[in-house]
Coordinates of C-alpha atoms in Angstrom, one line a residue:
M30 CA 0.0 0.0 0.0
K31 CA 1.5 3.3 -1.1
K32 CA 0.7 6.2 1.3
L33 CA 0.4 9.7 0.0
A34 CA -0.2 13.3 1.2
C35 CA -1.8 16.1 -0.8
F36 CA -0.9 19.7 -0.4
G37 CA -3.8 22.0 -1.6
A38 CA -7.5 21.6 -1.4
G39 CA -8.4 24.1 -4.2
R40 CA -9.7 23.2 -7.7
I41 CA -6.7 21.2 -8.9
G42 CA -6.0 19.8 -5.4
Q43 CA -9.5 18.3 -5.4
V44 CA -8.9 16.7 -8.7
H45 CA -5.5 15.2 -7.8
A46 CA -6.5 14.1 -4.3
T47 CA -9.7 12.4 -5.6
N48 CA -7.8 10.7 -8.4
A49 CA -5.1 9.5 -6.0
A50 CA -7.5 8.1 -3.5
A51 CA -9.2 6.2 -6.2
Q52 CA -6.1 4.3 -7.3
P53 CA -5.8 0.7 -6.3
G54 CA -3.2 0.1 -3.7
V55 CA -3.0 3.8 -2.6
A56 CA -4.2 5.5 0.5
L57 CA -4.3 9.3 0.8
I58 CA -3.3 9.7 4.4
Y59 CA -2.9 13.5 4.8
L60 CA -4.4 16.6 3.3
V61 CA -2.6 19.9 4.0
D62 CA -4.2 23.3 3.3
P63 CA -3.9 26.2 5.8
V64 CA -7.3 27.7 4.8
D65 CA -10.2 26.1 6.7
T66 CA -13.0 25.9 4.1
P67 CA -16.0 23.7 3.5
A68 CA -14.2 22.4 0.4
R69 CA -11.2 21.2 2.5
T70 CA -13.5 19.5 5.0
A71 CA -15.5 17.8 2.2
L72 CA -12.3 16.6 0.4
A73 CA -10.9 15.1 3.5
A74 CA -14.1 13.3 4.2
H75 CA -14.4 12.1 0.6
T76 CA -10.8 10.8 0.4
G77 CA -10.4 9.6 4.0
A78 CA -7.5 11.9 4.5
H79 CA -6.6 13.5 7.8
I80 CA -6.2 17.3 7.7
T81 CA -2.8 18.1 9.1
N82 CA 0.2 20.4 8.7
T83 CA 3.4 20.3 6.6
D84 CA 5.7 19.2 9.4
T85 CA 3.6 16.1 10.2
V86 CA 3.8 15.0 6.6
F87 CA 7.6 15.2 6.3
D88 CA 8.1 13.8 9.8
D89 CA 6.1 10.7 8.9
P90 CA 8.5 8.0 7.4
S91 CA 5.5 6.0 6.2
I92 CA 4.5 8.6 3.6
D93 CA 5.8 7.4 0.2
G94 CA 5.0 10.5 -1.8
I95 CA 3.4 13.9 -1.9
L96 CA 1.1 15.7 -4.4
I97 CA 1.9 19.4 -4.6
A98 CA -1.3 21.2 -5.8
S99 CA -1.0 24.2 -3.4
S100 CA -0.4 27.8 -4.3
T101 CA 2.6 28.5 -6.6
N102 CA 4.6 30.2 -3.9
S103 CA 4.7 27.0 -1.9
H104 CA 6.0 24.7 -4.6
A105 CA 9.7 25.3 -4.2
D106 CA 9.9 24.8 -0.5
L107 CA 7.8 21.6 -0.7
L108 CA 10.0 20.2 -3.4
M109 CA 13.1 21.0 -1.4
R110 CA 11.7 19.3 1.7
A111 CA 10.6 16.3 -0.3
A112 CA 14.2 16.0 -1.7
K113 CA 15.6 16.1 1.8
A114 CA 13.1 13.6 3.2
G115 CA 13.4 11.2 0.2
K116 CA 9.8 11.3 -0.7
A117 CA 8.5 11.0 -4.3
V118 CA 6.7 14.1 -5.7
F119 CA 4.0 14.9 -8.1
C120 CA 4.1 18.7 -8.6
E121 CA 1.9 21.1 -10.4
K122 CA 3.6 23.8 -12.6
P123 CA 5.4 26.1 -12.2
I124 CA 8.2 25.2 -9.9
S125 CA 8.7 28.8 -8.8
L126 CA 8.1 32.2 -10.2
D127 CA 11.7 33.1 -9.3
F128 CA 13.8 31.4 -12.0
A129 CA 17.0 31.4 -9.9
L130 CA 15.1 29.5 -7.2
T131 CA 13.7 27.2 -9.9
Q132 CA 17.3 26.3 -10.9
Q133 CA 18.2 25.6 -7.3
V134 CA 15.2 23.4 -6.8
V135 CA 15.8 21.4 -9.9
E136 CA 19.4 20.8 -9.0
A137 CA 18.4 19.7 -5.5
V138 CA 15.7 17.3 -6.7
E139 CA 17.9 15.7 -9.3
A140 CA 20.8 15.4 -6.9
S141 CA 18.5 13.7 -4.3
G142 CA 17.4 11.1 -6.8
I143 CA 13.7 11.1 -5.7
P144 CA 11.1 10.3 -8.3
C145 CA 9.6 13.5 -9.5
M146 CA 6.7 14.0 -11.9
M147 CA 5.5 17.4 -13.2
G148 CA 1.8 18.0 -13.8
F149 CA 1.7 18.6 -17.5
Q150 CA -1.6 16.7 -18.0
R151 CA -1.8 17.4 -21.8
R152 CA 0.9 14.8 -22.3
Y153 CA -1.6 12.2 -20.9
D154 CA -4.6 13.4 -22.9
A155 CA -5.6 10.7 -25.3
S156 CA -5.9 13.0 -28.3
F157 CA -2.6 14.9 -27.8
R158 CA -0.8 11.7 -26.9
A159 CA -2.1 10.0 -30.1
V160 CA -0.6 12.9 -32.2
H161 CA 2.7 12.4 -30.4
A162 CA 2.7 8.7 -31.0
R163 CA 1.8 9.0 -34.7
I164 CA 4.6 11.5 -35.3
A165 CA 7.1 9.5 -33.2
S166 CA 6.3 6.4 -35.2
G167 CA 7.4 8.1 -38.4
M168 CA 4.0 7.4 -40.0
S169 CA 3.2 11.1 -40.5
G170 CA 6.6 12.1 -41.7
S171 CA 8.6 15.0 -40.2
L172 CA 6.6 17.5 -38.2
E173 CA 7.2 20.8 -40.0
Q174 CA 4.7 23.3 -38.5
L175 CA 2.8 23.1 -35.2
T176 CA -0.2 25.4 -34.4
M177 CA -1.9 25.5 -31.1
F178 CA -4.9 27.5 -29.9
S179 CA -5.5 27.9 -26.2
R180 CA -8.4 30.1 -25.0
D181 CA -10.1 30.3 -21.7
P182 CA -13.9 30.9 -21.5
S183 CA -13.5 34.2 -19.6
P184 CA -10.7 36.2 -18.0
P185 CA -9.7 35.4 -14.4
P186 CA -10.1 38.1 -11.7
R187 CA -7.3 40.6 -11.1
S188 CA -6.5 39.0 -7.7
Y189 CA -5.7 35.7 -9.5
V190 CA -3.5 37.4 -12.1
E191 CA -1.5 39.2 -9.4
T192 CA -0.4 35.9 -7.7
S193 CA -0.3 33.5 -10.6
G194 CA 2.8 34.8 -12.3
G195 CA 0.9 36.1 -15.3
M196 CA -0.4 34.6 -18.5
F197 CA 2.9 33.4 -19.9
R198 CA 4.0 31.5 -16.8
D199 CA 0.6 30.4 -15.6
S200 CA -1.1 29.3 -18.8
T201 CA 1.2 29.3 -21.8
I202 CA 3.7 27.1 -20.0
H203 CA 1.3 24.2 -20.9
D204 CA 1.6 25.0 -24.6
A205 CA 5.3 25.5 -24.4
D206 CA 5.6 22.0 -22.9
M207 CA 3.4 20.5 -25.6
A208 CA 5.6 22.2 -28.2
R209 CA 8.7 20.6 -26.7
F210 CA 6.9 17.2 -26.4
L211 CA 5.9 17.2 -30.1
L212 CA 8.8 18.9 -31.7
A213 CA 11.4 16.7 -29.8
E214 CA 14.2 19.1 -30.9
E215 CA 16.1 22.0 -29.3
I216 CA 14.4 25.4 -29.7
A217 CA 16.6 28.0 -31.4
T218 CA 14.5 31.2 -31.3
V219 CA 11.5 32.5 -29.3
Y220 CA 9.4 35.5 -30.4
A221 CA 6.3 36.7 -28.6
V222 CA 3.8 39.5 -28.8
G223 CA 1.1 40.3 -26.4
A224 CA -1.6 42.9 -25.5
C225 CA -4.4 43.6 -23.1
L226 CA -7.5 43.7 -25.4
I227 CA -10.2 42.2 -23.1
S228 CA -9.9 43.1 -19.5
D229 CA -8.8 46.5 -18.1
E230 CA -8.3 44.8 -14.7
I231 CA -5.7 42.5 -16.2
G232 CA -3.9 45.5 -17.7
V233 CA -3.9 47.3 -14.4
A234 CA -2.3 44.2 -12.9
G235 CA 0.5 44.5 -15.4
D236 CA -0.4 41.4 -17.5
V237 CA -1.6 40.6 -21.0
D238 CA -4.8 38.7 -21.9
T239 CA -3.9 38.0 -25.5
L240 CA -0.7 36.7 -26.9
M241 CA 1.1 34.8 -29.7
V242 CA 4.4 33.0 -29.4
T243 CA 6.5 31.7 -32.4
L244 CA 9.2 29.1 -31.8
T245 CA 11.7 27.8 -34.3
T246 CA 13.9 24.8 -33.8
V247 CA 17.5 24.4 -34.7
S248 CA 16.5 22.7 -38.0
G249 CA 14.0 25.5 -38.8
R250 CA 10.8 23.8 -37.9
M251 CA 8.1 26.1 -36.4
A252 CA 5.5 26.2 -33.7
N253 CA 2.9 28.9 -33.1
I254 CA 0.9 29.4 -29.9
T255 CA -2.2 31.6 -30.0
A256 CA -3.6 32.2 -26.6
C257 CA -6.4 34.4 -25.2
R258 CA -8.1 34.8 -21.9
R259 CA -11.5 34.8 -23.6
G260 CA -12.9 32.3 -26.1
P261 CA -16.2 33.4 -27.6
M262 CA -17.2 29.8 -28.0
G263 CA -16.0 28.8 -24.6
Y264 CA -12.9 26.8 -23.6
D265 CA -11.0 26.4 -26.8
Q266 CA -8.1 23.9 -27.0
R267 CA -7.1 22.9 -30.6
L268 CA -4.0 21.7 -32.3
E269 CA -2.8 21.2 -35.9
A270 CA 0.4 19.4 -36.7
L271 CA 1.5 19.8 -40.3
C272 CA 3.7 16.9 -41.2
A273 CA 5.4 15.8 -44.4
R274 CA 2.8 13.2 -45.2
E275 CA -0.2 14.0 -43.0
V276 CA -2.0 16.8 -41.2
L277 CA -3.0 15.9 -37.7
N278 CA -5.7 17.8 -35.8
V279 CA -7.1 17.8 -32.3
E280 CA -10.4 19.6 -32.2
N281 CA -12.4 20.9 -29.2
Q282 CA -13.9 18.2 -27.0
T283 CA -17.7 18.9 -26.8
Q284 CA -20.0 18.3 -23.8
T285 CA -21.9 15.7 -25.8
H286 CA -21.5 14.1 -29.2
M287 CA -25.0 14.8 -30.2
T288 CA -25.6 17.0 -33.3
V289 CA -28.9 18.7 -34.3
S290 CA -29.7 19.2 -37.9
S291 CA -32.6 21.3 -39.2
A292 CA -33.4 23.8 -42.0
D293 CA -31.1 26.3 -40.1
G294 CA -28.1 24.0 -40.5
K295 CA -26.2 21.5 -38.3
R296 CA -25.4 22.3 -34.7
M297 CA -23.2 20.6 -32.1
A298 CA -22.8 20.9 -28.4
A299 CA -20.6 23.5 -26.8
P300 CA -17.0 22.6 -25.8
E301 CA -16.3 21.3 -22.3
N302 CA -16.7 24.1 -19.8
Y303 CA -13.1 24.5 -18.7
F304 CA -9.8 22.7 -18.1
I305 CA -11.1 20.5 -15.2
E306 CA -13.8 19.0 -17.5
R307 CA -11.8 19.0 -20.7
F308 CA -8.8 17.2 -19.2
R309 CA -10.7 14.9 -16.8
Q310 CA -9.3 11.8 -18.6
A311 CA -5.8 13.2 -18.7
Y312 CA -5.8 14.1 -15.0
A313 CA -6.8 10.5 -14.1
A314 CA -4.2 9.0 -16.5
E315 CA -1.4 11.1 -15.1
M316 CA -2.2 10.0 -11.5
E317 CA -2.1 6.4 -12.7
A318 CA 1.3 7.2 -14.1
F319 CA 2.5 8.7 -10.8
V320 CA 1.4 5.5 -9.0
D321 CA 3.2 3.4 -11.7
L322 CA 6.3 5.5 -11.0
L323 CA 6.0 4.8 -7.2
E324 CA 5.3 1.1 -7.6
N325 CA 7.4 0.1 -10.6
G326 CA 9.8 3.0 -11.2
K327 CA 8.3 3.7 -14.7
A328 CA 9.5 7.1 -15.9
P329 CA 6.7 9.6 -16.3
L330 CA 6.1 11.5 -19.5
A331 CA 7.1 14.8 -17.7
G332 CA 9.8 15.0 -15.1
I333 CA 11.4 17.9 -13.1
R334 CA 13.7 18.7 -16.0
D335 CA 10.6 19.1 -18.3
G336 CA 9.2 21.6 -15.8
Y337 CA 12.4 23.5 -15.9
E338 CA 12.7 23.6 -19.7
A339 CA 9.0 24.6 -20.2
Q340 CA 9.5 27.4 -17.7
R341 CA 12.7 28.5 -19.5
L342 CA 10.7 28.8 -22.7
V343 CA 8.0 31.0 -21.3
E344 CA 10.6 33.2 -19.6
A345 CA 12.1 33.7 -23.0
A346 CA 8.7 34.4 -24.5
L347 CA 8.1 37.0 -21.7
Q348 CA 11.4 38.6 -22.4
S349 CA 10.7 38.8 -26.1
Y350 CA 7.3 40.4 -25.4
Q351 CA 8.9 42.9 -23.1
T352 CA 11.8 43.8 -25.4
G353 CA 10.0 43.4 -28.8
V354 CA 12.8 41.3 -30.2
P355 CA 13.3 37.6 -30.7
V356 CA 15.3 35.7 -28.1
A357 CA 18.2 33.5 -29.3
F358 CA 17.4 30.4 -27.2
A359 CA 20.6 28.6 -26.6
A360 CA 20.8 25.5 -24.4
D361 CA 22.2 27.5 -21.5
W362 CA 19.9 30.6 -21.9
T363 CA 18.4 32.0 -18.6
P364 CA 16.4 35.1 -18.0
Q365 CA 18.2 38.4 -17.7
G366 CA 19.2 38.8 -14.1
G367 CA 18.8 35.1 -13.4
A368 CA 15.3 35.5 -11.8
A369 CA 11.8 35.6 -13.2

């Protein structure tokens, strides 16, 4: 029986804690969240976890691994403590909003040798994973151009923007990771543009709500990320991979597969409401993968180094947006000043 603890009882913490507790051979022993809310109480009751504090988790030698789904500013310290305590980790992105600290954490985790998996759930989505598998098999021919659309149904509140690290680090990091996953080649240049076209509050917070990022690889292949905090049709997650022999597409996942045809035309259901619903299968699959990592040592699709590299990419995109010029993205590139 593998014993786990979950940090965070918010939206994503509820997803990960519930999925972990549902795994065969797993017991969620502890739930840690400093804010006493009905949601925390309900999650503890649902999963059978005991509400406790951070020290109790790390002082308990029977805990095999931890799930980090708490606020971003807690990730680095929890990763460091897990490395010191020898506990396996599943961690949501990003590692830290301070890139210099991110580097320190990655080095400490890798030096400790603890199993560490990053929460890039799109790698476990059945549709995105099928695209990766088909390209990797050689069936499609070389991937030449990759286009991704990533739009939220509505802008987040200013309070969220001010603590999340901004759109590049909070949201576009998933697209950056998917670009790395599919291109499977070093990135050579990063160019980004952004603007605040939708929410004045987001602009006041110093962030953008609309952006585009273009990546080129060392061999000249291209990826484009188009992202927006408001999708007129709802949550909008699409992908097109232009390959030498095939074009691969991932369309929006609709709430039902029913279509309605009449004299007015053919209509389909709206896309899934938001990321929790759209990636329900992927979240479950990545938790299965974390348990497989614990029990059998099987390497996850995204490790701590992938978290680092995806963050490096969005830091380069942010720098490009701020300076207005492309970033030459060498293997040792880090943000100016060494911190995000």
